[in-house]
PDB file of C-alpha atoms in Angstrom:
ATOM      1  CA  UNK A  15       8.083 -18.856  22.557  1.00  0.00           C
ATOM      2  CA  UNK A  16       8.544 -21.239  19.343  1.00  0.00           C
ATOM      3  CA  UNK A  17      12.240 -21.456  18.727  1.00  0.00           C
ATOM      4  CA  UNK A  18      13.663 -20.329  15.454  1.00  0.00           C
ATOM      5  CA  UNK A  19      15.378 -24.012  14.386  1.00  0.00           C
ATOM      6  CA  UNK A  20      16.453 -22.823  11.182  1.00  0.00           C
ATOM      7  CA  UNK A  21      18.375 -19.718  12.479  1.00  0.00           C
ATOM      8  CA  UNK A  22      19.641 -21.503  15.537  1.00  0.00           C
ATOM      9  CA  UNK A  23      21.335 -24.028  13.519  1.00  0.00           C
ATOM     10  CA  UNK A  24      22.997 -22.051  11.259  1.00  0.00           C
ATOM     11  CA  UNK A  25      24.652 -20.016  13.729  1.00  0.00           C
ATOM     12  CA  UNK A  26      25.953 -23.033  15.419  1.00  0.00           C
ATOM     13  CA  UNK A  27      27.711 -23.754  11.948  1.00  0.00           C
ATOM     14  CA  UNK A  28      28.787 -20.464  11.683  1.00  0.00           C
ATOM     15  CA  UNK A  29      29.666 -19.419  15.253  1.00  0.00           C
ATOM     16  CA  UNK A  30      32.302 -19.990  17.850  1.00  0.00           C
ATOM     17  CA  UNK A  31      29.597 -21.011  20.713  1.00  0.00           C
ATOM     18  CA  UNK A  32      28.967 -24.212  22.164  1.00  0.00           C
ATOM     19  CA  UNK A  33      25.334 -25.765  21.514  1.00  0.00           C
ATOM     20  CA  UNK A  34      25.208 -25.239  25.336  1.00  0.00           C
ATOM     21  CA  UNK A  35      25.912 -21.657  25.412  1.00  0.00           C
ATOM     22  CA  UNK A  36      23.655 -21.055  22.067  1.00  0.00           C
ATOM     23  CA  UNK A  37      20.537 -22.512  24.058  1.00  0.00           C
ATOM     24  CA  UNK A  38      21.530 -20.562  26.839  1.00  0.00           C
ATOM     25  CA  UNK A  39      21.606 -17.370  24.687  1.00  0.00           C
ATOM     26  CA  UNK A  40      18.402 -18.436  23.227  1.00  0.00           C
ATOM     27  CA  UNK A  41      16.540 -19.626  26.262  1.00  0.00           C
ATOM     28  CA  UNK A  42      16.086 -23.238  25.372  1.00  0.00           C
ATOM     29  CA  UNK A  43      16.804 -26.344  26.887  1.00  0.00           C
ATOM     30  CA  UNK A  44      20.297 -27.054  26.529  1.00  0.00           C
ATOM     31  CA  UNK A  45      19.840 -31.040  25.897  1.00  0.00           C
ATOM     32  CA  UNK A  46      17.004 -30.193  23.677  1.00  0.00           C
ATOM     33  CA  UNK A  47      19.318 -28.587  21.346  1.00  0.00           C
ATOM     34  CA  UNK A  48      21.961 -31.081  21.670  1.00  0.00           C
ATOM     35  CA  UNK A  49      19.587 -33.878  20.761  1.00  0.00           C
ATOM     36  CA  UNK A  50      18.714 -32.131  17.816  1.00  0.00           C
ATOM     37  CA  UNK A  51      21.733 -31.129  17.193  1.00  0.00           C
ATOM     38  CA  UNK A  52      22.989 -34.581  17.033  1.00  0.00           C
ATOM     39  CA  UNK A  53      20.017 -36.206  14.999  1.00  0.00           C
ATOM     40  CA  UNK A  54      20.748 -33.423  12.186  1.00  0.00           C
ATOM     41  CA  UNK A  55      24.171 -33.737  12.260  1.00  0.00           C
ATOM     42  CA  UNK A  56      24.928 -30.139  13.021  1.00  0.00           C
ATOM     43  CA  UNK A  57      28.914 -30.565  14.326  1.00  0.00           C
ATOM     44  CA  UNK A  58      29.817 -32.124  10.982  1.00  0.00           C
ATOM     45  CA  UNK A  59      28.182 -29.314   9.207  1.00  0.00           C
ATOM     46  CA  UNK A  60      30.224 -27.059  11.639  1.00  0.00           C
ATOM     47  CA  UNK A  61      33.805 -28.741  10.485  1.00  0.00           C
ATOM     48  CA  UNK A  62      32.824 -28.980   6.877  1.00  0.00           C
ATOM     49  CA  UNK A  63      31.975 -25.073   7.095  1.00  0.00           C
ATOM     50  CA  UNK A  64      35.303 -24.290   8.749  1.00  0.00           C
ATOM     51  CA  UNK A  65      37.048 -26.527   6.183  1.00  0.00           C
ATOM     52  CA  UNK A  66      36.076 -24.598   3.541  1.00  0.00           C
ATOM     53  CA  UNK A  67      36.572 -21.160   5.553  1.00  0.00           C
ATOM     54  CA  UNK A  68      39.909 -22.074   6.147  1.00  0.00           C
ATOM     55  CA  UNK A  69      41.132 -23.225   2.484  1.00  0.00           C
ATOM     56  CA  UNK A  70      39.469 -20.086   0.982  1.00  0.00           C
ATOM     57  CA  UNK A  71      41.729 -18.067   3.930  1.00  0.00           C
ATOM     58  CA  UNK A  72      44.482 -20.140   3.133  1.00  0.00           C
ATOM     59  CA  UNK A  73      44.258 -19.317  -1.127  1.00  0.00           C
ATOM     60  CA  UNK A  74      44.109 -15.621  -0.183  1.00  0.00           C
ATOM     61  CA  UNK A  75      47.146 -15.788   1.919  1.00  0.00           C
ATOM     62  CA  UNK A  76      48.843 -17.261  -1.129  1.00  0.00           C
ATOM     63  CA  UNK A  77      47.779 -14.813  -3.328  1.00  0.00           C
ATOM     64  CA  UNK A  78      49.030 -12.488  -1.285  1.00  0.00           C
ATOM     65  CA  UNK A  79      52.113 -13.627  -0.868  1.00  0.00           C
ATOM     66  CA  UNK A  80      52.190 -14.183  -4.774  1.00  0.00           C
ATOM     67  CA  UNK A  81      51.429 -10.435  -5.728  1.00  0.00           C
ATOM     68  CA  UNK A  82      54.519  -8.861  -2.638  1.00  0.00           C
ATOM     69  CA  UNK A  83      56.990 -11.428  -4.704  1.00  0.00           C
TER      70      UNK A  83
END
């Protein structure tokens, strides 16, 4: 079985899973994963996704909060 990188990756950045539990779920060596994980950078694609998940959440509250006033 040839491991789908590509969709792997992306849901590590948009998951809640560890990169152990994702290779678990996908049947691949855990320290595989994390090595690649590591050499593409994948955890500071993960914050930078939840940054920007967050501040959009964040301008919606406000707008909310604008229209009840």
């Amino acid at each position: 079985m040839i491991a789908d990188w590509t969709a792997i990756r992306l849901e590590y950045i948009n998951g809640h899973m560890s990169q152990r539990e994702l290779a678990e779920s996908h049947g691949i060596n855990p320290a595989g994963l994390m090595k690649r994980a590591n050499k593409e950078s994948w955890e500071a694609e993960r914050q930078k996704r939840s940054a920007e998940v967050s501040k959009v959440a964040q301008a919606q509250l406000s707008e909310n909060r604008a229209v009840r006033s």
